[in-house]
Coordinates of C-alpha atoms and ligand atoms in Angstrom, one line a residue:
M850 CA -19.4 22.3 62.0
S851 CA -21.9 24.0 59.8
D852 CA -25.9 25.0 60.5
T853 CA -26.6 23.4 57.7
P854 CA -28.8 20.5 56.8
E855 CA -26.7 17.4 56.0
L856 CA -27.8 16.4 52.5
I857 CA -29.8 13.6 52.8
R858 CA -31.4 15.2 55.2
R859 CA -33.0 18.4 53.6
P860 CA -36.2 18.0 52.2
E861 CA -34.9 18.4 48.4
W862 CA -33.0 15.1 49.0
T863 CA -35.4 13.2 50.4
A864 CA -38.8 14.3 48.1
L865 CA -36.5 12.7 45.1
E866 CA -36.0 9.4 47.4
D867 CA -40.1 9.8 47.5
H868 CA -40.8 10.9 43.9
R869 CA -37.8 7.1 42.7
A870 CA -39.8 5.0 44.8
G871 CA -43.6 6.8 43.5
A872 CA -44.3 8.3 39.6
L873 CA -40.8 6.1 38.7
A874 CA -41.0 3.3 40.2
R875 CA -40.8 1.8 37.4
P876 CA -39.4 4.4 34.1
D877 CA -40.3 2.9 31.4
L878 CA -38.8 5.2 28.3
R879 CA -41.4 4.1 25.9
E880 CA -44.3 4.7 28.1
L881 CA -42.4 7.8 28.9
F882 CA -42.3 9.5 24.7
A883 CA -45.4 7.5 23.9
A884 CA -47.1 10.0 25.8
D885 CA -45.2 13.1 25.4
P886 CA -43.1 12.8 22.1
A887 CA -42.5 16.8 22.2
R888 CA -39.3 15.5 24.7
A889 CA -37.4 14.5 21.7
E890 CA -37.1 18.6 21.1
R891 CA -38.2 19.8 24.3
Y892 CA -35.1 18.0 26.2
V893 CA -32.4 19.4 24.3
V894 CA -30.3 21.5 25.0
R895 CA -27.7 24.3 22.6
V896 CA -24.3 26.1 24.0
G897 CA -22.5 27.0 21.1
D898 CA -21.9 23.9 18.8
L899 CA -23.2 21.3 20.2
R900 CA -26.6 20.1 20.5
I901 CA -27.7 17.9 23.7
D902 CA -30.4 16.0 23.4
Y903 CA -31.4 14.5 27.3
S904 CA -34.8 12.7 26.2
K905 CA -33.5 9.0 26.7
H906 CA -33.4 9.3 30.3
L907 CA -35.4 7.9 33.1
I908 CA -36.8 12.0 33.9
T909 CA -39.8 13.4 34.0
D910 CA -40.3 17.6 34.0
E911 CA -41.5 16.6 38.4
T912 CA -37.8 14.8 37.8
L913 CA -36.3 17.6 36.0
A914 CA -38.0 19.9 38.7
L915 CA -36.7 18.6 42.4
L916 CA -33.3 18.1 41.0
R917 CA -33.4 21.8 40.1
E918 CA -34.9 22.1 43.4
L919 CA -31.5 20.4 45.3
A920 CA -29.1 22.2 43.3
A921 CA -30.8 25.6 44.9
A922 CA -31.7 24.6 48.5
T923 CA -27.4 23.6 48.2
D924 CA -26.2 26.2 46.6
V925 CA -25.2 25.5 43.0
F926 CA -25.4 28.8 41.4
E927 CA -24.4 30.3 44.8
L928 CA -20.4 28.6 44.6
R929 CA -20.8 29.1 41.1
D930 CA -20.5 33.2 41.2
A931 CA -17.5 32.6 44.0
M932 CA -15.6 30.1 41.3
F933 CA -16.0 33.1 39.2
R934 CA -15.1 35.2 41.3
G935 CA -12.2 34.3 42.6
E936 CA -12.8 33.0 45.6
K937 CA -10.4 30.6 47.8
I938 CA -13.6 27.9 46.5
N939 CA -10.9 25.0 47.6
V940 CA -11.0 24.9 51.2
T941 CA -8.9 23.0 52.1
E942 CA -5.8 23.7 50.2
G943 CA -7.4 27.1 50.3
R944 CA -6.8 28.2 46.9
A945 CA -9.4 30.2 44.3
V946 CA -9.9 27.8 41.0
L947 CA -10.1 29.9 38.1
H948 CA -9.4 28.0 35.2
T949 CA -11.9 30.0 33.7
A950 CA -9.7 33.3 33.7
L951 CA -7.3 30.8 32.0
R952 CA -9.7 31.9 28.5
A953 CA -11.1 35.6 30.2
P954 CA -10.6 38.0 27.0
A955 CA -7.9 40.2 27.6
D956 CA -10.7 43.2 28.8
A957 CA -11.9 41.0 31.8
A958 CA -10.9 41.0 35.3
V959 CA -10.7 39.0 37.8
E960 CA -9.0 39.6 41.6
V961 CA -6.7 37.0 43.0
D962 CA -6.0 38.9 46.4
G963 CA -6.3 42.3 45.5
E964 CA -5.1 42.5 42.3
N965 CA -6.7 41.2 38.5
V966 CA -4.8 37.8 37.2
V967 CA -6.2 38.5 33.6
P968 CA -3.9 40.3 32.4
G969 CA -0.2 37.8 33.5
V970 CA -2.8 35.2 31.7
H971 CA -2.6 37.1 28.7
A972 CA 0.8 37.2 28.9
V973 CA 2.0 34.0 29.6
L974 CA -0.4 33.4 26.3
D975 CA 1.8 36.3 23.9
K976 CA 5.4 34.8 25.2
M977 CA 3.6 31.2 24.5
A978 CA 2.5 32.1 21.2
G979 CA 5.8 33.7 20.3
F980 CA 8.1 30.8 21.5
A981 CA 5.4 28.5 19.5
G982 CA 5.5 30.3 16.3
R983 CA 9.2 30.4 16.9
V984 CA 10.2 26.6 16.7
R985 CA 7.1 26.2 13.6
S986 CA 8.8 28.3 11.6
G987 CA 11.5 27.1 11.7
E988 CA 14.0 30.2 14.0
W989 CA 14.4 28.0 17.5
T990 CA 16.6 25.7 15.9
G991 CA 18.4 23.0 18.6
H992 CA 22.0 24.3 19.5
T993 CA 23.6 22.4 16.6
G994 CA 21.1 25.3 14.3
R995 CA 19.7 22.2 13.3
R996 CA 15.4 23.0 12.5
I997 CA 13.5 21.2 16.4
R998 CA 12.1 18.5 14.4
N999 CA 10.6 16.5 17.7
V1000 CA 8.7 17.7 21.2
V1001 CA 8.6 15.9 23.6
N1002 CA 6.1 16.7 26.5
I1003 CA 7.7 15.3 29.3
G1004 CA 5.3 15.4 32.6
I1005 CA 2.0 13.7 34.2
G1006 CA -1.7 13.5 34.8
G1007 CA -2.9 16.8 34.5
S1008 CA 0.2 18.5 32.6
D1009 CA 0.3 15.3 30.4
L1010 CA -3.0 13.7 29.9
G1011 CA -5.3 17.3 28.3
P1012 CA -2.5 18.3 25.3
A1013 CA -2.3 14.2 25.0
M1014 CA -5.5 13.9 24.4
A1015 CA -6.5 17.3 22.7
Y1016 CA -3.6 16.3 20.1
E1017 CA -5.4 13.3 19.6
A1018 CA -8.8 15.5 18.6
L1019 CA -6.9 18.0 16.8
R1020 CA -4.9 16.3 14.6
A1021 CA -5.9 17.4 11.3
F1022 CA -5.5 20.5 12.4
T1023 CA -0.9 19.7 13.6
D1024 CA 1.7 20.8 11.7
R1025 CA 2.8 16.7 10.2
E1026 CA 6.2 17.8 9.4
L1027 CA 6.6 17.5 13.5
T1028 CA 7.0 14.6 15.5
V1029 CA 4.4 15.5 18.6
R1030 CA 5.0 12.6 21.7
F1031 CA 3.7 12.0 24.8
V1032 CA 5.2 10.9 28.3
S1033 CA 4.2 10.4 31.3
N1034 CA 5.3 7.2 32.2
V1035 CA 8.2 6.2 35.3
D1036 CA 8.6 3.0 33.5
G1037 CA 11.7 3.5 31.4
A1038 CA 10.0 1.7 28.4
D1039 CA 8.2 5.1 28.3
L1040 CA 10.5 7.2 27.6
H1041 CA 12.6 4.6 25.0
E1042 CA 10.5 4.7 22.9
A1043 CA 8.9 8.2 22.5
V1044 CA 13.0 9.2 21.4
R1045 CA 14.3 5.9 20.2
D1046 CA 14.0 7.1 16.8
L1047 CA 14.7 11.0 16.9
D1048 CA 17.2 12.9 16.4
P1049 CA 18.6 14.8 20.2
A1050 CA 19.8 18.1 18.1
E1051 CA 16.2 17.6 16.4
T1052 CA 13.9 17.4 19.0
L1053 CA 12.9 19.9 22.1
F1054 CA 11.9 18.7 25.4
I1055 CA 8.5 20.0 27.6
V1056 CA 9.1 19.5 30.6
A1057 CA 5.7 20.7 32.4
S1058 CA 4.6 20.5 36.1
K1059 CA 2.8 22.5 38.4
T1060 CA 4.9 21.9 41.2
F1061 CA 8.3 21.2 40.0
T1062 CA 8.9 17.8 42.5
T1063 CA 6.5 15.0 40.6
I1064 CA 9.2 11.9 41.1
E1065 CA 7.7 10.3 37.4
T1066 CA 8.1 13.6 35.7
I1067 CA 11.9 14.4 37.4
T1068 CA 13.0 11.8 37.2
N1069 CA 12.4 11.0 32.9
A1070 CA 13.3 14.6 32.7
T1071 CA 16.6 13.5 33.9
S1072 CA 16.8 11.0 31.1
A1073 CA 15.7 12.9 29.0
R1074 CA 19.0 15.4 29.8
A1075 CA 21.0 12.2 29.8
W1076 CA 20.0 11.2 26.7
L1077 CA 20.9 14.9 24.8
L1078 CA 24.3 14.7 26.5
D1079 CA 25.1 12.2 25.3
A1080 CA 24.8 12.6 21.4
L1081 CA 25.2 16.6 22.2
K1082 CA 28.0 16.7 24.6
D1083 CA 27.7 19.7 26.0
E1084 CA 25.5 21.8 28.5
A1085 CA 25.3 24.3 26.9
A1086 CA 22.6 22.2 24.0
V1087 CA 19.8 21.9 27.8
A1088 CA 18.6 25.6 26.6
R1089 CA 17.7 25.0 23.7
H1090 CA 16.4 21.8 23.5
F1091 CA 14.9 22.2 27.2
V1092 CA 11.9 24.0 28.3
A1093 CA 9.3 24.5 31.4
L1094 CA 5.9 24.7 31.9
S1095 CA 5.4 25.7 36.1
T1096 CA 4.5 27.3 38.6
N1097 CA 7.7 26.9 40.1
A1098 CA 11.1 28.9 39.6
E1099 CA 13.0 27.9 41.8
K1100 CA 12.6 24.0 41.3
V1101 CA 12.6 25.1 37.6
A1102 CA 15.6 26.8 38.2
D1103 CA 17.7 23.7 39.7
F1104 CA 16.3 21.6 36.9
G1105 CA 18.7 23.6 35.0
I1106 CA 17.0 25.0 32.9
D1107 CA 17.9 29.0 32.7
T1108 CA 13.7 30.7 33.7
A1109 CA 13.8 33.0 30.2
N1110 CA 12.4 30.0 29.2
M1111 CA 9.6 28.1 31.5
F1112 CA 6.1 29.1 30.6
G1113 CA 4.3 30.8 34.1
F1114 CA 1.1 29.4 35.6
W1115 CA -0.6 29.8 38.8
D1116 CA -1.4 27.6 41.8
W1117 CA -4.9 29.3 41.6
V1118 CA -5.1 26.3 37.7
G1119 CA -5.5 23.0 39.2
G1120 CA -3.6 19.8 37.5
R1121 CA -5.9 19.0 36.6
Y1122 CA -8.2 22.0 34.9
S1123 CA -4.4 23.3 33.6
F1124 CA -3.9 21.8 30.3
D1125 CA -6.2 25.6 28.5
S1126 CA -2.6 27.1 30.7
A1127 CA 0.5 26.9 28.9
I1128 CA 0.7 23.6 29.9
G1129 CA -0.9 23.4 26.1
L1130 CA 2.4 24.3 24.5
S1131 CA 2.8 21.8 22.9
L1132 CA -1.1 21.3 21.5
M1133 CA 0.0 25.3 20.6
I1134 CA 3.1 24.3 19.0
A1135 CA 0.7 21.0 16.8
I1136 CA -2.0 23.2 16.0
G1137 CA -0.4 26.6 16.0
P1138 CA -1.4 29.8 18.2
D1139 CA -4.7 31.3 16.1
R1140 CA -6.2 27.3 16.5
F1141 CA -4.6 27.6 20.3
R1142 CA -6.7 30.6 20.5
E1143 CA -10.4 28.9 18.6
L1144 CA -10.3 26.3 21.8
L1145 CA -9.9 29.0 24.2
D1146 CA -13.1 31.1 22.5
G1147 CA -14.5 26.9 22.6
F1148 CA -14.1 27.2 26.3
R1149 CA -15.4 30.5 27.0
I1150 CA -18.6 30.0 25.4
V1151 CA -19.5 27.4 27.4
D1152 CA -18.6 29.4 30.2
D1153 CA -20.4 32.1 29.5
H1154 CA -23.8 29.3 30.1
F1155 CA -22.8 28.3 32.7
R1156 CA -22.3 31.1 34.5
T1157 CA -25.4 32.9 32.9
A1158 CA -28.2 30.4 31.4
P1159 CA -31.2 30.2 33.7
A1160 CA -31.9 26.6 35.2
E1161 CA -33.9 25.5 33.4
A1162 CA -31.3 25.3 29.7
N1163 CA -28.3 25.5 32.4
A1164 CA -26.1 22.6 30.4
P1165 CA -23.1 21.6 33.3
L1166 CA -26.2 21.7 34.9
I1167 CA -28.4 19.7 33.4
L1168 CA -26.1 16.7 33.3
G1169 CA -25.0 17.6 36.5
L1170 CA -28.3 16.7 38.2
L1171 CA -28.4 13.4 35.3
G1172 CA -25.7 12.0 37.5
V1173 CA -26.7 13.1 41.4
W1174 CA -30.5 11.7 39.6
Y1175 CA -28.4 8.0 38.1
G1176 CA -26.0 7.8 41.2
N1177 CA -27.8 8.5 44.2
F1178 CA -31.5 7.8 44.1
H1179 CA -30.5 4.5 41.1
D1180 CA -27.4 3.2 42.8
A1181 CA -25.5 3.4 39.6
Q1182 CA -21.3 3.2 40.0
S1183 CA -20.7 4.1 37.1
H1184 CA -20.7 5.7 34.4
A1185 CA -20.0 5.5 30.1
V1186 CA -19.2 8.5 28.5
L1187 CA -18.3 6.9 24.4
P1188 CA -16.7 8.8 21.5
Y1189 CA -17.8 8.2 17.9
S1190 CA -14.4 9.8 16.9
H1191 CA -11.6 8.1 16.7
Y1192 CA -10.1 10.9 17.0
L1193 CA -11.2 11.9 20.6
S1194 CA -9.9 8.3 21.6
K1195 CA -8.4 9.8 24.8
F1196 CA -11.1 11.9 25.9
T1197 CA -12.5 9.8 28.5
A1198 CA -8.5 9.1 29.8
Y1199 CA -8.7 13.1 31.0
L1200 CA -12.3 13.0 31.7
Q1201 CA -11.1 10.8 34.5
Q1202 CA -8.5 12.7 36.2
L1203 CA -11.0 15.1 36.1
D1204 CA -14.5 14.0 36.7
M1205 CA -12.8 11.3 39.1
E1206 CA -9.8 13.2 41.1
S1207 CA -12.8 16.2 41.7
N1208 CA -15.2 13.9 43.5
G1209 CA -13.5 11.1 44.2
K1210 CA -13.7 12.1 47.8
S1211 CA -15.7 10.9 51.0
V1212 CA -16.2 14.0 53.4
T1213 CA -17.4 17.0 52.9
R1214 CA -16.2 20.4 52.8
D1215 CA -15.8 20.6 57.2
G1216 CA -14.5 17.1 56.9
Q1217 CA -17.7 15.0 57.9
P1218 CA -17.6 11.9 56.7
V1219 CA -20.6 11.8 53.4
R1220 CA -23.3 9.5 53.4
W1221 CA -24.3 9.1 50.4
Q1222 CA -22.5 7.8 47.2
T1223 CA -20.0 10.4 45.0
G1224 CA -18.4 10.4 42.6
P1225 CA -18.7 7.6 39.2
V1226 CA -16.4 5.5 38.1
V1227 CA -16.0 7.4 35.0
W1228 CA -15.1 5.0 32.1
G1229 CA -15.3 4.1 28.5
T1230 CA -13.4 4.1 24.4
P1231 CA -14.4 5.3 21.0
G1232 CA -17.4 3.2 19.7
T1233 CA -17.9 1.6 17.3
N1234 CA -15.0 -0.9 19.2
G1235 CA -16.2 -1.2 22.5
Q1236 CA -19.9 -2.4 20.9
H1237 CA -17.3 -6.0 20.3
A1238 CA -16.4 -5.2 23.6
Y1239 CA -18.7 -3.9 26.1
Y1240 CA -21.9 -3.3 25.7
Q1241 CA -23.3 -6.6 26.5
L1242 CA -23.5 -5.1 30.1
I1243 CA -24.7 -3.0 28.9
H1244 CA -27.3 -3.8 27.2
Q1245 CA -27.9 -7.0 28.9
G1246 CA -26.0 -7.0 32.0
T1247 CA -27.2 -6.4 36.0
K1248 CA -25.7 -2.6 36.2
L1249 CA -27.4 1.0 34.8
I1250 CA -24.8 2.7 33.7
P1251 CA -25.6 5.6 32.2
A1252 CA -23.4 7.1 29.4
D1253 CA -22.6 9.6 27.3
F1254 CA -22.6 9.0 23.2
I1255 CA -21.2 12.1 21.7
G1256 CA -20.6 12.3 18.0
F1257 CA -20.3 14.4 14.5
A1258 CA -23.0 14.4 11.9
R1259 CA -20.2 15.5 9.5
P1260 CA -16.0 13.4 10.0
V1261 CA -12.8 15.5 10.3
A1262 CA -11.3 17.5 7.2
G1263 CA -8.2 15.5 5.3
L1264 CA -10.1 12.3 5.1
D1265 CA -10.5 10.9 1.7
D1266 CA -13.8 10.3 0.1
R1267 CA -13.6 6.7 0.3
L1268 CA -12.9 6.8 5.0
A1269 CA -15.5 10.6 4.9
A1270 CA -18.3 8.1 3.2
Q1271 CA -17.6 5.7 6.1
H1272 CA -19.2 8.6 8.5
D1273 CA -22.5 7.7 8.1
L1274 CA -21.6 4.2 9.5
L1275 CA -19.8 5.0 12.1
M1276 CA -23.1 7.2 13.0
A1277 CA -25.5 4.6 11.9
N1278 CA -24.2 2.4 14.9
F1279 CA -24.3 5.4 16.9
F1280 CA -27.9 6.3 16.2
A1281 CA -28.5 3.0 16.8
Q1282 CA -27.1 1.8 19.9
T1283 CA -28.5 4.9 22.2
Q1284 CA -31.9 4.0 19.9
A1285 CA -31.3 -0.1 21.5
L1286 CA -30.4 1.0 25.1
A1287 CA -33.2 3.4 25.5
F1288 CA -36.8 1.0 24.2
G1289 CA -34.4 -2.2 23.5
K1290 CA -36.2 -5.3 22.7
T1291 CA -39.9 -7.3 23.7
P1292 CA -39.9 -10.7 24.4
D1293 CA -43.4 -11.0 22.6
E1294 CA -41.2 -8.6 19.7
V1295 CA -38.4 -11.4 19.5
R1296 CA -41.4 -14.4 19.4
A1297 CA -42.8 -13.1 16.4
E1298 CA -39.2 -12.9 14.5
G1299 CA -40.0 -16.8 16.0
V1300 CA -37.4 -16.8 17.8
P1301 CA -37.9 -20.4 20.0
E1302 CA -39.0 -20.2 23.1
D1303 CA -36.1 -21.6 24.8
L1304 CA -34.3 -18.4 23.8
V1305 CA -37.2 -15.6 23.8
A1306 CA -35.3 -14.5 27.4
H1307 CA -31.8 -13.9 25.7
K1308 CA -32.6 -12.6 22.4
T1309 CA -35.3 -9.7 24.8
F1310 CA -33.7 -6.3 25.2
Q1311 CA -34.8 -5.4 28.7
G1312 CA -34.5 -1.6 27.6
N1313 CA -34.1 2.5 29.9
H1314 CA -31.2 2.1 30.0
P1315 CA -30.1 6.6 30.6
T1316 CA -28.5 8.5 27.5
T1317 CA -26.9 11.3 26.6
T1318 CA -26.5 12.0 22.9
I1319 CA -24.1 15.6 22.4
L1320 CA -23.7 16.4 19.2
A1321 CA -21.7 19.4 16.9
R1322 CA -21.3 19.5 13.4
E1323 CA -17.2 18.6 13.9
L1324 CA -14.5 18.2 15.9
T1325 CA -12.9 21.5 15.4
P1326 CA -10.2 23.2 18.3
S1327 CA -14.0 25.3 19.8
V1328 CA -15.8 21.6 20.2
L1329 CA -13.2 20.2 22.1
G1330 CA -12.4 23.6 24.2
Q1331 CA -17.2 23.3 24.9
L1332 CA -17.1 20.1 25.2
I1333 CA -14.7 20.5 27.8
A1334 CA -15.6 22.7 29.7
L1335 CA -19.1 21.6 29.7
Y1336 CA -17.6 18.3 31.4
E1337 CA -15.5 20.9 33.7
H1338 CA -18.7 23.1 34.9
K1339 CA -20.6 19.5 35.5
V1340 CA -18.0 17.9 37.2
F1341 CA -18.1 21.1 39.6
V1342 CA -22.1 21.0 40.0
Q1343 CA -22.0 17.5 41.4
G1344 CA -19.3 18.2 43.8
A1345 CA -21.2 21.1 44.5
I1346 CA -24.3 19.1 45.6
W1347 CA -22.0 16.8 47.4
N1348 CA -21.2 19.3 49.0
I1349 CA -17.6 18.4 48.6
D1350 CA -14.0 19.9 47.7
S1351 CA -13.4 18.9 44.1
F1352 CA -10.8 20.6 44.1
D1353 CA -8.0 18.8 46.2
Q1354 CA -6.3 15.1 45.6
W1355 CA -4.9 14.4 49.2
G1356 CA -6.3 11.1 47.9
V1357 CA -3.4 10.6 45.7
E1358 CA -0.1 11.1 48.3
L1359 CA -0.3 8.8 50.7
G1360 CA 0.9 5.8 48.1
K1361 CA 3.3 8.7 46.4
V1362 CA 4.6 8.6 50.5
L1363 CA 5.1 5.3 50.6
A1364 CA 6.9 4.4 46.7
K1365 CA 9.3 6.7 48.2
R1366 CA 10.1 5.0 50.8
V1367 CA 10.2 1.7 49.4
E1368 CA 12.0 2.3 46.5
P1369 CA 15.3 2.1 48.4
A1370 CA 13.9 -1.6 49.3
L1371 CA 13.6 -2.1 45.6
T1372 CA 17.6 -0.8 44.1
E1373 CA 19.6 -1.4 47.5
G1374 CA 18.4 -3.8 48.6
A1375 CA 18.5 -2.1 52.1
D1376 CA 15.5 -2.5 54.9
V1377 CA 12.1 -1.5 55.0
P1378 CA 11.6 -0.4 59.1
G1379 CA 8.0 -1.1 59.9
L1380 CA 7.1 -2.3 56.4
D1381 CA 3.3 -4.6 56.5
P1382 CA 4.1 -8.5 56.5
S1383 CA 2.7 -8.6 53.5
T1384 CA 4.0 -6.2 51.0
A1385 CA 7.5 -6.3 52.9
A1386 CA 7.0 -10.8 51.4
L1387 CA 6.8 -9.1 48.5
V1388 CA 9.4 -6.7 48.4
A1389 CA 11.2 -10.5 49.0
A1390 CA 10.1 -11.6 45.9
Y1391 CA 10.4 -9.4 43.3
R1392 CA 14.3 -9.2 44.4
E1393 CA 14.6 -12.8 44.2
L1394 CA 12.7 -12.4 40.9
K1395 CA 15.1 -9.8 39.9
E1396 CA 18.2 -11.9 40.6
V1397 CA 20.0 -13.4 37.0
H1398 CA 20.8 -17.2 38.0
Ligands
F6P79 O1 2.1 18.7 37.3 P1 2.4 18.0 37.7 O2 2.9 19.3 39.4 O3 3.4 17.7 38.5 O4 0.9 17.5 39.1 C1 0.8 16.1 38.2 C2 -0.2 15.5 38.6 O5 0.0 15.3 40.0 C3 -1.3 15.4 40.9 O6 -0.9 16.6 41.3 C4 -1.5 13.6 42.1 O7 -1.2 12.4 40.4 C5 -2.1 15.8 39.9 O8 -3.7 16.4 40.3 C6 -1.5 16.8 39.1 O9 -2.5 17.0 37.5

């Protein structure tokens, strides 16, 4: 056990508790803005194309200073530097954490075990670009000589969510001649729906799995191969219709995919941090190599900012600290991410893995139980749909839910004039929501509208609901890269403060082992020794329901 004081015993932590109980016991955004209207400009940080406004938070300059002191005391920047240097900061797996090397310029040098990994990164990027170009041009054909018109990515978790999210986000930049789909669920319905209207002779499967042992992915890939061979009736077809994205060449070869058609990456790329590695191949085919490089440039803008900006102007640090402020000092349990862009419909689902798999931990790096809250429940869907569903609870419920609002000044290119004109209405809703959440409506304001006394309480909005507003001109590949890197580093900051390993995911293992044990009971009716009574009864009920009477 290390001899540094436990987090909640640090003076910087107790200073924040005192601050919360004293000066900010009853924060009021109306008062804070009245006392300092300039906070609307002062509490803004710019990174690349992102304008991040954190003025509508329950904070003062003192809060921010105290939070920064906590960050300094917990060596956030030291750990950041160790990450960028390639040190093995994923302690439980003994691995470096180098997703930042995936977007490093070709002349950079980042060493793992004495070897510069950057040339290897660029060699894979070049190989991907060559292959993507051949698929897009029609030079890479299927087994029967037909052009590839459909690309199906088979993967799950980090091998699915990133490219699937980014494909949606960047649809305006995709080659509309190509159909690109994503299959992740081991429910056979997922693959069924993805391929039912596709011609096998024109379909390329990309099997994406870091380990190439993930049961869902291998099962779906095996079924996809059977679907292909049922139609093309020649084993040799696999070589033209299957490529692999993996770190495990041996398993790729065992599956029957030629390793010449494998795009590799490395154990220092975590699954949920892998989408700018070879895992992005489906996206690169969809948007083209140049746009993919723009995306990487966007990531790099925020990497450079995180590495060099001073604490007062460091966006990931500020956002991470705000999350700590609410999660640890206001008992907030969740964090909403609310993009006002239809194209970002999968963004929050992507962030769920990024944040919750990274920081959903309850022991410290050295295995001691934590006695403080760690990662929040991350949730949300695009506005304005959420406004007509769950915003009621955010406005008038009993829970404090900090929220990020993400919006753009322009609609994506390609909408006709009439649809593009709807953008102002979308954004009017965006600004109205953050305004209402922050400033609410007092009982007196409600009364002044002539509302009968018995309805005043119902129509009152307490306000003081904190939000961050992230604005950019438009959603481009670079801006998407900037947004993702912003959240990656925010999650990093919080994990560093909470002293947890944000880069392992042991919590997903038990379910995998138990599923393997239970499966024979479902398929073959085998006895599973040692099954607990509840699960045994459920298995029996399942088998009974399964019988055709
Ligand atoms: O890419 P793989 O090895 O198939 O893993 C898929 C996902 O499974 C997990 O290991 C656990 O769910 C994720 O971290 C990962 O992104």
